[in-house]
GROMACS .gro file of C-alpha atoms in nm:
model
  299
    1UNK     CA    1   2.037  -3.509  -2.373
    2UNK     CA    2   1.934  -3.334  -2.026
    3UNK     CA    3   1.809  -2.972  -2.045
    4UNK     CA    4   1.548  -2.753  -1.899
    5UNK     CA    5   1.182  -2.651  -1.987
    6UNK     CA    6   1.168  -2.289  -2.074
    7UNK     CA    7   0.843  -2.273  -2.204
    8UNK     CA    8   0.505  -2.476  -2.287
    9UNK     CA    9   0.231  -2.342  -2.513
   10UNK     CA   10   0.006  -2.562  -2.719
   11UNK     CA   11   0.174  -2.894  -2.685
   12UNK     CA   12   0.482  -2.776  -2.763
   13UNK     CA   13   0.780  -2.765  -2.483
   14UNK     CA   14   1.080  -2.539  -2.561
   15UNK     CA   15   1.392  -2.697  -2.376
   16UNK     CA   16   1.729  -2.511  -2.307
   17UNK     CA   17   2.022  -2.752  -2.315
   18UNK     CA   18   2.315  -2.594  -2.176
   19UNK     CA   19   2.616  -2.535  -2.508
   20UNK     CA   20   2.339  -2.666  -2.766
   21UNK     CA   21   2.065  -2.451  -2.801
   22UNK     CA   22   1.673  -2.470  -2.764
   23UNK     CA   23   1.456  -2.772  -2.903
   24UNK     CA   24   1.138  -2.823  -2.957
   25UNK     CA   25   0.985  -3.066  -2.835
   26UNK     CA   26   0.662  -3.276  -2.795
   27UNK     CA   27   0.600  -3.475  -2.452
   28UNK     CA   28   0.529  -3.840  -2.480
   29UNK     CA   29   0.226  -3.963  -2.482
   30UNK     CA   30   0.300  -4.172  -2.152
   31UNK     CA   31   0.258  -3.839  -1.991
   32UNK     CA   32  -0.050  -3.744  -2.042
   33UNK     CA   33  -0.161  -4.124  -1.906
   34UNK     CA   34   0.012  -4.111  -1.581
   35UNK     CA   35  -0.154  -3.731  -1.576
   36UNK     CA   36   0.189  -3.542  -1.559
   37UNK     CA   37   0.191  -3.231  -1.700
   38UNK     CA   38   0.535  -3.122  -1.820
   39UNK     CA   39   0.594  -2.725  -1.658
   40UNK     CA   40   0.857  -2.473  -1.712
   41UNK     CA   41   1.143  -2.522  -1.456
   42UNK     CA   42   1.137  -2.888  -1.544
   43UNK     CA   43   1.466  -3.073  -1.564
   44UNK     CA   44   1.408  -3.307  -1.853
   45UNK     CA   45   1.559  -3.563  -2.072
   46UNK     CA   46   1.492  -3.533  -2.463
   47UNK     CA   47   1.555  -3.749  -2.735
   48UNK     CA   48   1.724  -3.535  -3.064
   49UNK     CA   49   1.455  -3.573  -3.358
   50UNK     CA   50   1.619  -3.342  -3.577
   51UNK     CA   51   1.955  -3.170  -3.480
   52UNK     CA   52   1.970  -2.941  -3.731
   53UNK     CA   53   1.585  -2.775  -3.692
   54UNK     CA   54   1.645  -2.857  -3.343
   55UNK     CA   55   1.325  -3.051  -3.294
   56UNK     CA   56   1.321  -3.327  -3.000
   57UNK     CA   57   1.084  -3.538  -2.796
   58UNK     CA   58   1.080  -3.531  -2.415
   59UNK     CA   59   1.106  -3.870  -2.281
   60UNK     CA   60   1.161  -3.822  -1.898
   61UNK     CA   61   1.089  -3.545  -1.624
   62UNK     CA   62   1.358  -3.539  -1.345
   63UNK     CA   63   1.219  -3.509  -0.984
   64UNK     CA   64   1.119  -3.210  -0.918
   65UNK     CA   65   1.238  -3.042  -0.587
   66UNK     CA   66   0.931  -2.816  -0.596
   67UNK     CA   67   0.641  -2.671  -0.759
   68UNK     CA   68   0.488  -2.346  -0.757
   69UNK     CA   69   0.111  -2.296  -0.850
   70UNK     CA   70   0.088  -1.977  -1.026
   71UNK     CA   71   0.229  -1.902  -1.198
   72UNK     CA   72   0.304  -2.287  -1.295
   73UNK     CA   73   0.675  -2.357  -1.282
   74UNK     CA   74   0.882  -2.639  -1.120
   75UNK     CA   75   1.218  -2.610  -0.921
   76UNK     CA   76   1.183  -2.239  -0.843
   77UNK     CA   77   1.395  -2.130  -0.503
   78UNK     CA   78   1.251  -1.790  -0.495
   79UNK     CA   79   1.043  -1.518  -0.574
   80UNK     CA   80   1.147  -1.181  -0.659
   81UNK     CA   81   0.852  -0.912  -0.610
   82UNK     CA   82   0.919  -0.502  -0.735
   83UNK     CA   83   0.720  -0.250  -0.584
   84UNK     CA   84   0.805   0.150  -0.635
   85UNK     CA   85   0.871   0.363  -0.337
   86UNK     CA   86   0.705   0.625  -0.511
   87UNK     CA   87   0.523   0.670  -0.879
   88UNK     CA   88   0.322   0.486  -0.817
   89UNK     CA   89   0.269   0.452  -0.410
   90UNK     CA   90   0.324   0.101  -0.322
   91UNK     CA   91  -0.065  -0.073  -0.326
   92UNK     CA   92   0.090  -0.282   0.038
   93UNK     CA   93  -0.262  -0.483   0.032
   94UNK     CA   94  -0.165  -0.623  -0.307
   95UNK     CA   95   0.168  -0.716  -0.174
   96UNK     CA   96   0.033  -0.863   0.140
   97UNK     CA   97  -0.161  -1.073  -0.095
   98UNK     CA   98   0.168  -1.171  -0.319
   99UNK     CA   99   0.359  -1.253   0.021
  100UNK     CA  100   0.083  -1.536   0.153
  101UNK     CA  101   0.063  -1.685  -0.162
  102UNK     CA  102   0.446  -1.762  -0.181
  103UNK     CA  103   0.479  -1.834   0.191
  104UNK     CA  104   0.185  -2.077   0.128
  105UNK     CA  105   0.313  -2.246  -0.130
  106UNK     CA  106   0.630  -2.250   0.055
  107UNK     CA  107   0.835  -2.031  -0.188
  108UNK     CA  108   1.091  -1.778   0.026
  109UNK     CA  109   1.045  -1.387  -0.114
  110UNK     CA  110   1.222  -1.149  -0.182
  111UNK     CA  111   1.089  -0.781  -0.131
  112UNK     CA  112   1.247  -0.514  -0.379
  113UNK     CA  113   1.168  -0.166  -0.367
  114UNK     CA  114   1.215   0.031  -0.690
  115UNK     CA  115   1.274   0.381  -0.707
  116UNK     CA  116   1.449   0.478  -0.352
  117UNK     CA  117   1.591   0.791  -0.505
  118UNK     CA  118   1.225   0.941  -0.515
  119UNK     CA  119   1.173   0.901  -0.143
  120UNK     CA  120   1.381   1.032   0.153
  121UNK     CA  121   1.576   0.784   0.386
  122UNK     CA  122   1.322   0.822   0.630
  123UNK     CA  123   1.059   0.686   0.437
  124UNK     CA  124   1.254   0.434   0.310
  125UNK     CA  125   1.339   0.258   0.623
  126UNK     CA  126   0.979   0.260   0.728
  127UNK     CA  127   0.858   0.061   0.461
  128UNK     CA  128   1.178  -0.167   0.489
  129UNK     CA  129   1.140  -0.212   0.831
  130UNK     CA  130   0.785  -0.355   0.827
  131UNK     CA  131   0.865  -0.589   0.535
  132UNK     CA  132   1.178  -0.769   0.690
  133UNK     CA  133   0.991  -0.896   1.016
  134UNK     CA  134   0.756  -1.116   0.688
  135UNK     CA  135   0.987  -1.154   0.398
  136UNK     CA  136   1.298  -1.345   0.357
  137UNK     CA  137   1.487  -1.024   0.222
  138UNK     CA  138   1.402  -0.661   0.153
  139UNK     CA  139   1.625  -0.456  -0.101
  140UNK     CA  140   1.549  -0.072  -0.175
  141UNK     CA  141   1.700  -0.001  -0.511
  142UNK     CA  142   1.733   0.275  -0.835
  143UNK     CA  143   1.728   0.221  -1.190
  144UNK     CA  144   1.840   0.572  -1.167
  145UNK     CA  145   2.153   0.570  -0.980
  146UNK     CA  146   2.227   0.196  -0.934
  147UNK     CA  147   2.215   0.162  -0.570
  148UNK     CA  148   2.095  -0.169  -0.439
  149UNK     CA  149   2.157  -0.338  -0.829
  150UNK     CA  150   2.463  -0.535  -0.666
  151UNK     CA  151   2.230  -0.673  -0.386
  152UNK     CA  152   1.974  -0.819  -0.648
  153UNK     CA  153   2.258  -0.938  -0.858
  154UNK     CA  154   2.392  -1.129  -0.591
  155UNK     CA  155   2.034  -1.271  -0.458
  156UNK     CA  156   1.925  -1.393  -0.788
  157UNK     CA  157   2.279  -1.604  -0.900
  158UNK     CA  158   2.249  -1.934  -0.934
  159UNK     CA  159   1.880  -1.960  -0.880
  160UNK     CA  160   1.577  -1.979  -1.065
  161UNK     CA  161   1.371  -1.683  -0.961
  162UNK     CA  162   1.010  -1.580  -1.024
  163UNK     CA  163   1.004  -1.208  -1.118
  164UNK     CA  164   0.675  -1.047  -1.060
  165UNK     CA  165   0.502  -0.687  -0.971
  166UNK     CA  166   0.250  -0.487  -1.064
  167UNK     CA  167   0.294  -0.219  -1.381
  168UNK     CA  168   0.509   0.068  -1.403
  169UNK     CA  169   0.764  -0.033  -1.124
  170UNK     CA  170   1.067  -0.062  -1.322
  171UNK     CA  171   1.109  -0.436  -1.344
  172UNK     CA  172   1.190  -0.459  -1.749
  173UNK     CA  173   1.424  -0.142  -1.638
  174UNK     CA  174   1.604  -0.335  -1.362
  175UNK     CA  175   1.651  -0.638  -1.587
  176UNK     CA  176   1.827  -0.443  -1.852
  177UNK     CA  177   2.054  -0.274  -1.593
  178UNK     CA  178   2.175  -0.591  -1.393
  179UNK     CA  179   2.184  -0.851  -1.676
  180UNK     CA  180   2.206  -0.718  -2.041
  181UNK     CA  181   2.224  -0.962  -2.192
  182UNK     CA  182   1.884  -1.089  -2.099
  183UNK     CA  183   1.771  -0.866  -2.372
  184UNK     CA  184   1.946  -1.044  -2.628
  185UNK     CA  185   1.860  -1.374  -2.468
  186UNK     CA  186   1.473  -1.305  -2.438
  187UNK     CA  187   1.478  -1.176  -2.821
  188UNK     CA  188   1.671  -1.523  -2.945
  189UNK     CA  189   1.388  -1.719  -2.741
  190UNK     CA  190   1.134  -1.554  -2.878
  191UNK     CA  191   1.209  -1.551  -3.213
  192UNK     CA  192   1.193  -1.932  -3.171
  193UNK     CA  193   0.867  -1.897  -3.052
  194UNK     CA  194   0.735  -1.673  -3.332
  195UNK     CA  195   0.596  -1.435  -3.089
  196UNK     CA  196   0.722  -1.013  -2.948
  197UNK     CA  197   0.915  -1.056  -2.644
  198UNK     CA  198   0.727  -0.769  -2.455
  199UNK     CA  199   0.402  -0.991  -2.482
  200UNK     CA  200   0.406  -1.224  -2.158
  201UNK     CA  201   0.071  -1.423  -2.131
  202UNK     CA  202   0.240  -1.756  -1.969
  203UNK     CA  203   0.538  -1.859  -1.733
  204UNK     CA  204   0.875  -1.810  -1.935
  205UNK     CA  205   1.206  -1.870  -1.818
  206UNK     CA  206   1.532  -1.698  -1.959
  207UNK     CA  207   1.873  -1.836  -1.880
  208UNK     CA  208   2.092  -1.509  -1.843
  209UNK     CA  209   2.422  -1.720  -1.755
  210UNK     CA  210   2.584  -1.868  -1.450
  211UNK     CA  211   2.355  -2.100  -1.398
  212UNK     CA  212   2.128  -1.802  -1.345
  213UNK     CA  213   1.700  -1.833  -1.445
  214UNK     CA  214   1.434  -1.582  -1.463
  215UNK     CA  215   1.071  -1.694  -1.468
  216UNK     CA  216   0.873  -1.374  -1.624
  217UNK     CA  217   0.551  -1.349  -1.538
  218UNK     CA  218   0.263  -1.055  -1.641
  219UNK     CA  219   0.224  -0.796  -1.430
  220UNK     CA  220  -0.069  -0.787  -1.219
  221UNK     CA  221  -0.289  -0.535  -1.024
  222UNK     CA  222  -0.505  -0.722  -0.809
  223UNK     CA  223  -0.459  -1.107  -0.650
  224UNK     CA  224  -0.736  -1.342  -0.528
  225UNK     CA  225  -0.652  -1.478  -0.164
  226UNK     CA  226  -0.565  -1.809  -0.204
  227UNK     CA  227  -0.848  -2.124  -0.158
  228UNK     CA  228  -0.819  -2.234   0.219
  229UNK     CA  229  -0.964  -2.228   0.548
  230UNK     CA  230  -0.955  -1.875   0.719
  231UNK     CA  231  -0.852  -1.983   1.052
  232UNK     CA  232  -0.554  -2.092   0.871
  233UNK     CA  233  -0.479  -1.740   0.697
  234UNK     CA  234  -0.323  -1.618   1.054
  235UNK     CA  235  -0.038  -1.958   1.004
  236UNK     CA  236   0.117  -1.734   0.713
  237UNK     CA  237   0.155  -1.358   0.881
  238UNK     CA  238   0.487  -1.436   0.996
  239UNK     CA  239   0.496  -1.158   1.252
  240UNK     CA  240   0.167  -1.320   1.440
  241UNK     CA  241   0.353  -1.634   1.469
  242UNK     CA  242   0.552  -1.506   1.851
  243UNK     CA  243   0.227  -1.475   2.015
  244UNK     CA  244   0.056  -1.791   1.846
  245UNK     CA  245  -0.124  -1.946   2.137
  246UNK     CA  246  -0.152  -1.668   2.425
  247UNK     CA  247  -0.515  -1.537   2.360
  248UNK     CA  248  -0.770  -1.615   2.590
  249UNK     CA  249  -1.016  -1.753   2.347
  250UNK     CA  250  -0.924  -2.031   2.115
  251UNK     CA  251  -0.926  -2.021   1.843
  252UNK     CA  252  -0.884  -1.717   1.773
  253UNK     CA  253  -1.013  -1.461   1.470
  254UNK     CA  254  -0.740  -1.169   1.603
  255UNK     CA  255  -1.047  -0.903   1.492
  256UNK     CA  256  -1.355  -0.976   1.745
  257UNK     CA  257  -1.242  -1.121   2.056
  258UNK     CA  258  -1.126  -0.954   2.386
  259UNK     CA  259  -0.788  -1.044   2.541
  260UNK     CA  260  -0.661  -1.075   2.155
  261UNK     CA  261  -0.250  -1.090   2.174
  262UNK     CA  262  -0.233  -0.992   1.865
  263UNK     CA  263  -0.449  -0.698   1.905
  264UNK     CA  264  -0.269  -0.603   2.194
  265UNK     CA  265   0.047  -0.617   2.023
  266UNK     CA  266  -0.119  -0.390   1.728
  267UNK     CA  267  -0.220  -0.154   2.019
  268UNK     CA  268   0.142  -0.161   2.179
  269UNK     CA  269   0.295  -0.054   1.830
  270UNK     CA  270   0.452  -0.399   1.804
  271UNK     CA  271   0.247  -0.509   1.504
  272UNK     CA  272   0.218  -0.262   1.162
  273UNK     CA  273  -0.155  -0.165   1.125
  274UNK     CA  274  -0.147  -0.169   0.739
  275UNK     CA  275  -0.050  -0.539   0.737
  276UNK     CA  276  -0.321  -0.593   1.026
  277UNK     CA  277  -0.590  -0.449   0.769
  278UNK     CA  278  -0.482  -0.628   0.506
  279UNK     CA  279  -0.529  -0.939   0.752
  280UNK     CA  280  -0.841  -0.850   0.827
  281UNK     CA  281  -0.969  -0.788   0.428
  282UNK     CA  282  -0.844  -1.127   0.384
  283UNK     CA  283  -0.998  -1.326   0.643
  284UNK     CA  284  -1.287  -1.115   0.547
  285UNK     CA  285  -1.292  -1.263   0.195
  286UNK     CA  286  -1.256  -1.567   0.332
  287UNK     CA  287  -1.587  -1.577   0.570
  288UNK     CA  288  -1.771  -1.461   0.278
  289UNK     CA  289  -1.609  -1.737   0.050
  290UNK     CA  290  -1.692  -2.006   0.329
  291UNK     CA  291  -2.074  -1.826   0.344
  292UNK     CA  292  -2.129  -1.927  -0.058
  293UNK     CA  293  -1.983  -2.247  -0.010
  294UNK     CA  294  -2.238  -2.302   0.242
  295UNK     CA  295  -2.483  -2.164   0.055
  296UNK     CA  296  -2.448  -2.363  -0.261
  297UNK     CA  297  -2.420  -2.683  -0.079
  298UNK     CA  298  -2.771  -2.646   0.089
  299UNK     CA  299  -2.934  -2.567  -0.224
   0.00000   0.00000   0.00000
């Protein structure tokens, strides 16, 4: 029988086959030797143990046409990242942050802003307008009076979506409003697990119908720039990408040197100076990571 991974936690693999229910399920050993390790996302085959306590064994993983790092799922084809307009303010470094680690890992994002009906048009736009020159899609949206709920509906059928975001944006509020029966759904799953459903400490999928997954991950209030070399970091700000090349001095930081394009284009108005700072924080934190390195390896 064929089915999905919705869930691993000690040993144990919970696996959705479509018109049959969950299973659990161990992985075989064979696994562990060949150092796979199943994730959620996974497309799976499982041999039926016990059809009526729905217990199983997985015996193969089906290639996986990607995987994302963390939070640890296979076969995801987006991300989905909520950030209020307003109450609280939108922390933009911490989204900066969220955008280079999908666009490193190769994951397109989607941008959506909660709470439009708090802000004016005005300073709605603005916020739109800098995010759709570095994310694959922006949507403004209200829990309140349901604009925008169509557009999300719409980008996350037929897909298997990571759903992320700080606290307090309205992300268990939006869920409830576009699908509702995901409530139902995420209660039936997690009375399987023996665990509350509001209690998120690991990569979960629900299926909420038409072929339709969402990966729910805890909310988080600060991010770690990703491992890598920081002359790299300037590859994933979309919006440098035009003027890769045309400074004098390569390579190029885009903080310290003169005849910068980049700063140029900052100067001109061209480039938004909040996701230049956040640029320069991270390469920042990168230096100083390379600096320890260094450090450690003389000692």
């Amino acid at each position: 029988m064929k089915g999905k991974i919705i869930k691993g936690i000690g040993g144990f693999y919970y696996v959705w086959c479509e018109d049959n229910g969950v299973y659990e399920c161990q992985a075989r050993g064979i696994f562990r030797k060949e150092g796979i390790k199943p994730l959620p996302g996974d497309n799976v085959e499982i041999q039926v143990l016990d059809g009526e306590n729905f217990l199983g064994s997985i015996e193969k993983i089906l290639p996986r046409t990607g995987e994302l790092i963390r939070p640890a799922v296979a076969n995801v084809d987006q991300a989905v990242v909520i950030f209020a307009l307003k109450n609280p303010a939108p922390h933009l470094n911490l989204l900066d942050r969220f955008l280079l680690m999908m666009e490193r890992q190769g994951i397109d994002t989607v941008v959506c802003f909660s709470k439009r009906d708090l802000v004016s048009g005005e300073e709605e736009k603005a916020l739109t307008d800098i995010y759709e020159t570095c994310a694959g899609r922006v949507i403004p949206f209200s829990n309140k009076d349901l604009s925008g709920l169509d557009r999300i509906r719409q980008c996350l059928y037929g897909k298997t979506s990571v759903l992320a975001g700080p606290s307090g944006v309205g992300k268990s509020s939006l869920l409830n409003r576009i699908f509702p029966e995901a409530e139902s759904e995420t209660g039936d799953v997690s009375r399987k697990i023996g665990r509350g459903r509001h209690t998120t400490r690991h990569s979960e999928l629900f299926y909420i119908g038409n072929r339709t997954f969402l990966v729910d991950t805890p909310g988080f209030s600060s991010l770690q720039v990703p491992d890598m070399p920081k002359e790299e970091l300037c590859r994933h700000m979309r919006e440098f990408i035009p003027w890769e090349g045309m400074c004098r001095y390569q390579p190029c930081s885009h903080i310290h040197e003169p005849g910068c394009k980049i700063k140029e284009k900052l100067e001109a108005g061209e480039l938004c100076q909040s996701r230049y700072d956040s640029y320069v924080q991270m390469y920042g934190e990168l230096a100083e990571n390379e600096r320890r390195k260094r450090g450690r390896s003389k000692r």
